[in-house]
Coordinates of C-alpha atoms and ligand atoms in Angstrom, one line a residue:
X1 CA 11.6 61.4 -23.5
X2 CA 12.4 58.0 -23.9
X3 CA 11.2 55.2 -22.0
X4 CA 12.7 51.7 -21.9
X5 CA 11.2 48.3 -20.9
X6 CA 13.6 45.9 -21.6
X7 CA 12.7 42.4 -20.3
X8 CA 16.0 40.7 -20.3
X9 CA 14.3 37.5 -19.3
X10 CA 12.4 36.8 -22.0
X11 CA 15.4 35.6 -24.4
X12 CA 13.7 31.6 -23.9
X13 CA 15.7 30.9 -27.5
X14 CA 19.5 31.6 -26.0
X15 CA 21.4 28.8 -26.3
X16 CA 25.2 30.4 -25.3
X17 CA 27.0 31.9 -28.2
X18 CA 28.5 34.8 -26.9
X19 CA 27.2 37.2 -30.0
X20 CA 23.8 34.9 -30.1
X21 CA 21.4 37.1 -28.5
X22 CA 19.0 34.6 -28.2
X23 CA 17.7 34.2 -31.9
X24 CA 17.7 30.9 -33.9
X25 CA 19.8 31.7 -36.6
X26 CA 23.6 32.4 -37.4
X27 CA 23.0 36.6 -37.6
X28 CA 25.1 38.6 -35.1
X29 CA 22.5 41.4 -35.2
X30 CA 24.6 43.2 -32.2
X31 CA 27.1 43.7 -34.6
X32 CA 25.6 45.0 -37.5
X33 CA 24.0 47.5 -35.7
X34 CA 25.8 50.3 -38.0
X35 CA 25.1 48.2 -40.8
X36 CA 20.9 48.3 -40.0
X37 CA 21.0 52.1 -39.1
X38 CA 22.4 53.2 -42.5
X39 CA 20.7 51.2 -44.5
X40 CA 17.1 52.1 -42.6
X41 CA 18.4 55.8 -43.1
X42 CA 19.4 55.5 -46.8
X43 CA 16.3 53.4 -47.6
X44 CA 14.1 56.1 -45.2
X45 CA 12.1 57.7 -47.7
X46 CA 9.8 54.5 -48.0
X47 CA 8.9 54.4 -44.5
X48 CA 7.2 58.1 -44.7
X49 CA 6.0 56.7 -47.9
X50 CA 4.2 53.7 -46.8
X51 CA 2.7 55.7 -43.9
X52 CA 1.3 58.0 -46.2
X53 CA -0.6 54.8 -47.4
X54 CA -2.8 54.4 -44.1
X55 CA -5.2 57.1 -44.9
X56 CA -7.0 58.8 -41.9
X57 CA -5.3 55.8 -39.4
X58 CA -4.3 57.8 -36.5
X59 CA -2.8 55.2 -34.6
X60 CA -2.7 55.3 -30.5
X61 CA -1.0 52.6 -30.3
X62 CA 2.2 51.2 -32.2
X63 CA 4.2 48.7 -32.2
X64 CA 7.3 48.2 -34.7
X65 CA 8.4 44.7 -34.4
X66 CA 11.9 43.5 -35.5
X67 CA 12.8 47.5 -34.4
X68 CA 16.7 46.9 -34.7
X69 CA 18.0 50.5 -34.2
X70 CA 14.9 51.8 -34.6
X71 CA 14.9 53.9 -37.6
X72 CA 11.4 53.0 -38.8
X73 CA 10.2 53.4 -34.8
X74 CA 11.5 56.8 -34.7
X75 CA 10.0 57.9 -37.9
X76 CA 6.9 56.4 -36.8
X77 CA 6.9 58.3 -33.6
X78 CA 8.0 61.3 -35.7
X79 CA 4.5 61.1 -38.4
X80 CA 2.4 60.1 -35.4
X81 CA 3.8 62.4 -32.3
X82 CA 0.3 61.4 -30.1
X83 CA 0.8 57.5 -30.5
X84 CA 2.6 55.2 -28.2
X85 CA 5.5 53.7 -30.3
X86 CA 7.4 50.8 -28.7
X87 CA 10.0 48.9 -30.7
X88 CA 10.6 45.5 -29.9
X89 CA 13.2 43.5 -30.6
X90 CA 15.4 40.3 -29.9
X91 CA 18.7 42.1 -29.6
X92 CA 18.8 44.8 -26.4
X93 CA 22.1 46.4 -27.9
X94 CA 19.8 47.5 -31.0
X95 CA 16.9 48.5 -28.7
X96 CA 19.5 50.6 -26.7
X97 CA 20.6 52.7 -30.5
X98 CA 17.0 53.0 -31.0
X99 CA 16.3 54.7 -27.5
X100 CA 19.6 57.1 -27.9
X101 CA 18.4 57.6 -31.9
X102 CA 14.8 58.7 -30.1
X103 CA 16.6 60.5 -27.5
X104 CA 18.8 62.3 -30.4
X105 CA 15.3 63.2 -32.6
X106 CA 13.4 64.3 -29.7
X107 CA 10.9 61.9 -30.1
X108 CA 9.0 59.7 -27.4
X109 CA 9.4 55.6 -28.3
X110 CA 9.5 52.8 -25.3
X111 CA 11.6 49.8 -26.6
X112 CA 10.8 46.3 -24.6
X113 CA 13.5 43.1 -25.5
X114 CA 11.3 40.0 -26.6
X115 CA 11.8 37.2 -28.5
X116 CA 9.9 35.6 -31.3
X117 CA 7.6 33.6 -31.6
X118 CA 7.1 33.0 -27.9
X119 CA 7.6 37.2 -26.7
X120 CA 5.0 38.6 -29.3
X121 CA 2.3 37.3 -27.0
X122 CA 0.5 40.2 -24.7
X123 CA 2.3 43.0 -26.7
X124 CA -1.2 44.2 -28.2
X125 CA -3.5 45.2 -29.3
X126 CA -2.2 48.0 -31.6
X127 CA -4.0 49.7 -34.1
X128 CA -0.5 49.5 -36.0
X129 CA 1.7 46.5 -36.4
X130 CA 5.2 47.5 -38.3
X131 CA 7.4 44.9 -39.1
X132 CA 10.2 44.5 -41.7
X133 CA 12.6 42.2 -42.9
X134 CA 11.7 40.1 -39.7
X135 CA 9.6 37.4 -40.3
X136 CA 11.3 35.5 -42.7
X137 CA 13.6 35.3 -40.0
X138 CA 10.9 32.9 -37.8
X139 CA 10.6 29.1 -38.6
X140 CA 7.2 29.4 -38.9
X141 CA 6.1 32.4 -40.6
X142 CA 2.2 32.0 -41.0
X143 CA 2.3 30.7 -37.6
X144 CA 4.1 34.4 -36.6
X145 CA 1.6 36.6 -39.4
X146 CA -1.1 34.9 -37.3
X147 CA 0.0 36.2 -34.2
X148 CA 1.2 39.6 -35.6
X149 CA -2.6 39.7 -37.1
X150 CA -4.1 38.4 -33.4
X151 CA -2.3 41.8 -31.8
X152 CA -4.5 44.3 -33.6
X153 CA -7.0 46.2 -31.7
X154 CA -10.4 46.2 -34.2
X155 CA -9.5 48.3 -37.6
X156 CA -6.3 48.2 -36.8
X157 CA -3.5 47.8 -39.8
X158 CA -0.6 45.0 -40.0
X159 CA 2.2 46.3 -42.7
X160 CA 4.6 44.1 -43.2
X161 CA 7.8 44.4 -45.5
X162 CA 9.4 41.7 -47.4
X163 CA 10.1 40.9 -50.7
X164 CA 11.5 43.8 -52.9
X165 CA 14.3 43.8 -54.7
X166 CA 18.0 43.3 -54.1
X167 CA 19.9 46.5 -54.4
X168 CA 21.8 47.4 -56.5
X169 CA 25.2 49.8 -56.5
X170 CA 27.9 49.2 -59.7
X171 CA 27.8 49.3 -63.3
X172 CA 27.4 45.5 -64.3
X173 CA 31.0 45.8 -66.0
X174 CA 33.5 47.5 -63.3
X175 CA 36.6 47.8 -66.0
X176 CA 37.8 44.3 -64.3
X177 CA 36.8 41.1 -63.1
X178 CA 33.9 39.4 -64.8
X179 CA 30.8 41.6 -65.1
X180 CA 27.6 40.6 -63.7
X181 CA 28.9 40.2 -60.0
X182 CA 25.8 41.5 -58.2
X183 CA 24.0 39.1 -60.2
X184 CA 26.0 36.7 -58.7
X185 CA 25.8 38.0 -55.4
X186 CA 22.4 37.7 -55.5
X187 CA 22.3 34.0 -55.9
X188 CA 24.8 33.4 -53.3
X189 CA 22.6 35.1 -51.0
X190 CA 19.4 33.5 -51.9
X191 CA 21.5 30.4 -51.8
X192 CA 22.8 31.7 -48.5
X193 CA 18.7 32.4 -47.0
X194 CA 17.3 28.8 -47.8
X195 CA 19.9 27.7 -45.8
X196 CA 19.3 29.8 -43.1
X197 CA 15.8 29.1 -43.3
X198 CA 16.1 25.6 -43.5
X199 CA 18.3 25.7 -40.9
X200 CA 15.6 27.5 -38.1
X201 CA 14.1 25.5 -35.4
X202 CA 10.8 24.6 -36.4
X203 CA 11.2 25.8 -40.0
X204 CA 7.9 25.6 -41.9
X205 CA 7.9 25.5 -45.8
X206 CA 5.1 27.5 -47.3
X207 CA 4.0 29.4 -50.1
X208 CA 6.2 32.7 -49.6
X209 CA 2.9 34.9 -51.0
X210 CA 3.2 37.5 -48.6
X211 CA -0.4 38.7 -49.3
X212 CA -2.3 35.2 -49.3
X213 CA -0.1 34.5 -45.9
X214 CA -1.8 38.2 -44.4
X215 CA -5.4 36.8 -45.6
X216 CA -5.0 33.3 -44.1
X217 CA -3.8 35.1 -40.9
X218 CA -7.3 36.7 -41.5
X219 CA -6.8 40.2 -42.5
X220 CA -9.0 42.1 -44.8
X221 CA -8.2 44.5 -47.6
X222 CA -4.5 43.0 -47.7
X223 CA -2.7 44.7 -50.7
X224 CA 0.7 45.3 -51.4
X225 CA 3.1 48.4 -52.3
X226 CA 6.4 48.9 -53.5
X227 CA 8.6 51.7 -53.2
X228 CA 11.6 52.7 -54.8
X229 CA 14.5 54.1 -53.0
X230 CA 16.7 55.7 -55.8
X231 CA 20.2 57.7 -54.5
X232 CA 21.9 57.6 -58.6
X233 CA 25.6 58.5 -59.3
X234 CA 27.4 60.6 -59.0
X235 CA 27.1 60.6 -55.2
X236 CA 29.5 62.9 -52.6
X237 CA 32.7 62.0 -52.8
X238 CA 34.4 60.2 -49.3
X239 CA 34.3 56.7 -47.1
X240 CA 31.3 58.4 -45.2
X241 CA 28.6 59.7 -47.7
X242 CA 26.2 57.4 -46.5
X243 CA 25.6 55.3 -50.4
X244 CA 29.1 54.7 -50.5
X245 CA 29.2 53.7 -46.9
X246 CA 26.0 51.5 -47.3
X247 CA 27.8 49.7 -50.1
X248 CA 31.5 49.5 -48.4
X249 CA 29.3 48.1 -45.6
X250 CA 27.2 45.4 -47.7
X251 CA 30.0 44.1 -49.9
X252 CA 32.2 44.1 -46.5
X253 CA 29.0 41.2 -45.1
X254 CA 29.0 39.4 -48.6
X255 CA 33.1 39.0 -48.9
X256 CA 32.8 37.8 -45.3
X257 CA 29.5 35.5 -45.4
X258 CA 29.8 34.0 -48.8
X259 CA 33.4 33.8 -49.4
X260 CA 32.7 30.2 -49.7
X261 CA 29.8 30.4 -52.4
X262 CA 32.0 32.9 -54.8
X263 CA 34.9 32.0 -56.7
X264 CA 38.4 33.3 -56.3
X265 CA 37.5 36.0 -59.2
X266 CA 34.6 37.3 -57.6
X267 CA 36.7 37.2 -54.3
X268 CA 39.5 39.2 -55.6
X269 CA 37.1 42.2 -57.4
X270 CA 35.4 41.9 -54.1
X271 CA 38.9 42.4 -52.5
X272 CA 39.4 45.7 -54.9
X273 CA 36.0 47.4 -54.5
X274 CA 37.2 47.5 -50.8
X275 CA 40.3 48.6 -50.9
X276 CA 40.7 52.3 -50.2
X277 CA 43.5 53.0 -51.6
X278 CA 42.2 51.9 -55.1
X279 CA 40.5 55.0 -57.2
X280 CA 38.2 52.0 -58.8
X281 CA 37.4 51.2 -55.2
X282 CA 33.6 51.7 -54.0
X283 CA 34.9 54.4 -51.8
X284 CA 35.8 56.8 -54.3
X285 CA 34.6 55.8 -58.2
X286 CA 32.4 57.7 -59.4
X287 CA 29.5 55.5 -60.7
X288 CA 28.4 54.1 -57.2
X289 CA 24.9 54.5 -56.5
X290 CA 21.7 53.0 -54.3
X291 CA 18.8 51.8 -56.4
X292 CA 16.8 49.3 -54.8
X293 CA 12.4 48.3 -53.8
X294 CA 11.0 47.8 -50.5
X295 CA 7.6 45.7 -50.4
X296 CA 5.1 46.5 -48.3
X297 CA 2.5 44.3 -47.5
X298 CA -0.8 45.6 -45.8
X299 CA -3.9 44.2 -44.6
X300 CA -6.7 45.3 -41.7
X301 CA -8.0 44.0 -38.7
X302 CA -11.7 43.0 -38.6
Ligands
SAM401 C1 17.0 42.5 -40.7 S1 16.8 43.2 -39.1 C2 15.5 44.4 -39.5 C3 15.6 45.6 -38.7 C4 14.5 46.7 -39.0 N1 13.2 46.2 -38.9 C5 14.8 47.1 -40.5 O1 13.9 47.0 -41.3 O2 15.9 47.7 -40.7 C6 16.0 42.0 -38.2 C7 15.8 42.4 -36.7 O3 14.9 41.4 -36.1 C8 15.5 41.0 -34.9 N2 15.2 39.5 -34.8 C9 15.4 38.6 -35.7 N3 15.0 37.4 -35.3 C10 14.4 37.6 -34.1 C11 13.8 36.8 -33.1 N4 13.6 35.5 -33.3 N5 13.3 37.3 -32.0 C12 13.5 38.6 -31.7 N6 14.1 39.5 -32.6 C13 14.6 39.0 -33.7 C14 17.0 41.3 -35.0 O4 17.5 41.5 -33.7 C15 17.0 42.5 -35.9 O5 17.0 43.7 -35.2

């Protein structure tokens, strides 16, 4: 069964772009729905993983913050079938996947539309706080660890990822174009996130140290745990295997969002890794692969 509380009033942030749903910076999340859904599935493992790090926490309460499609929601409802899971999130198109994804898995999550800051108030208290790849995406991110930590019911755990590494899917030399281009990728994306977190109403600079921010918010026993997610080559062969999708899909966002940060060389290799026609192409060389490290951050109510 899955229930849904969407409040579609609660998007205080939206100011009119028609793929905008309400959040302060330039990501259409809408539209990389697919995008979120296979890259939670092919970096799934660490989910399980991390909730294998909770000890005897048996949550009654849950709330996965950031949800997108709900990938992490439904696992979480899947490890802990007698909790309440409810994914919240900005975007109602991605809290509409996660509902049918819950629906498909036969597992019970309620999804209700919010917008942060200002919507994470009244959503606890939860004796577990999920939340990944979402904060960085606030202007003030001690300001929302602090009221991610005020939502936990007594004992209860916040685990929040961020951090990791960048992933990584070709050899550093492809046989053309200059090697090194995820290296380069890299930096135009880090380039690429200062701005966009420069760029966010009310942007606060601080000390990115996720676990000091978790103990100024006040948690105790805040530690931090990373997990591997490791798909080598040789993977299936075919546009769909889900590695080779995952990396058609990411190298499709950086030829689109940093075309102006890469130069034409980097452009053009770009160009042939996506060409599916070309046998050097990420859709059907053989060397493709998924190795990447997902930080999680932990730390316990009072
Ligand atoms: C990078 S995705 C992470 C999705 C999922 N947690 C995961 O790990 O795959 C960020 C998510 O946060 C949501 N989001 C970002 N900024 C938001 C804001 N200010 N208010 C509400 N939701 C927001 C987006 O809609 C998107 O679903």
């Amino acid at each position: 069964m899955t229930t849904t509380q969407a409040r579609h009033d609660d998007h205080s942030h939206d100011h009119g772009h028609p793929h905008h749903h309400g959040h302060d910076d330039d990501f259409d999340w809408a539209a990389m729905a697919d995008l979120l859904e296979l890259e939670g599935e092919t970096h799934s493992p660490y989910v399980r993983q991390a909730l294998a790090e909770l000890g005897d926490l048996s949550p009654r309460r849950i709330l996965d913050i950031g949800s997108g499609p709900g990938v992490a929601a439904c696992r979480m409802a899947s490890v802990f079938p007698g909790a309440e899971v409810t994914a919240v999130d900005g975007t109602p198109e991605l809290l509409a996947r996660a509902a049918e994804r819950a629906e498909r898995l036969g597992v019970r999550l309620r999804t209700q539309a919010a917008e942060f800051p200002a919507g994470l108030a009244g959503l606890g208290p939860a004796d577990l706080v999920w939340t990944a790849q979402v904060v960085h995406h606030v202007g003030d991110q001690q300001g929302a660890l602090d009221q991610l930590a005020g939502l936990l019911a007594p004992g209860g755990v916040l685990a929040v990822v961020e951090g990791g590494l960048p992933p990584r899917w070709l050899p550093r030399d492809l046989g053309f174009g200059r090697p090194g281009l995820q290296e380069r990728l890299d930096v135009a994306m880090a380039d690429r996130f200062s701005r966009m977190r420069a760029e966010l109403p009310g942007a606060v600079p601080v000390v990115e140290s996720w676990s000091g921010m978790l103990r100024a918010a006040g948690l105790t026993g805040v530690r931090s745990k990373t997990f591997l997610v490791d798909h080598p080559a040789p993977q299936a062969d075919g546009p769909e295997q889900p590695v080779r999708l995952s990396a058609r899909r990411s190298l499709e966002r950086c030829r689109d969002t940093l075309a102006d940060l890469l130069d034409d060389v980097d452009l053009t290799t770009l160009d042939r890794l996506l060409d599916p026609a070309d046998p050097e192409g990420v859709d059907r060389r053989p060397d493709v692969f998924l190795l990447t490290a997902k930080t999680v951050h932990f730390g316990t109510a009072a």
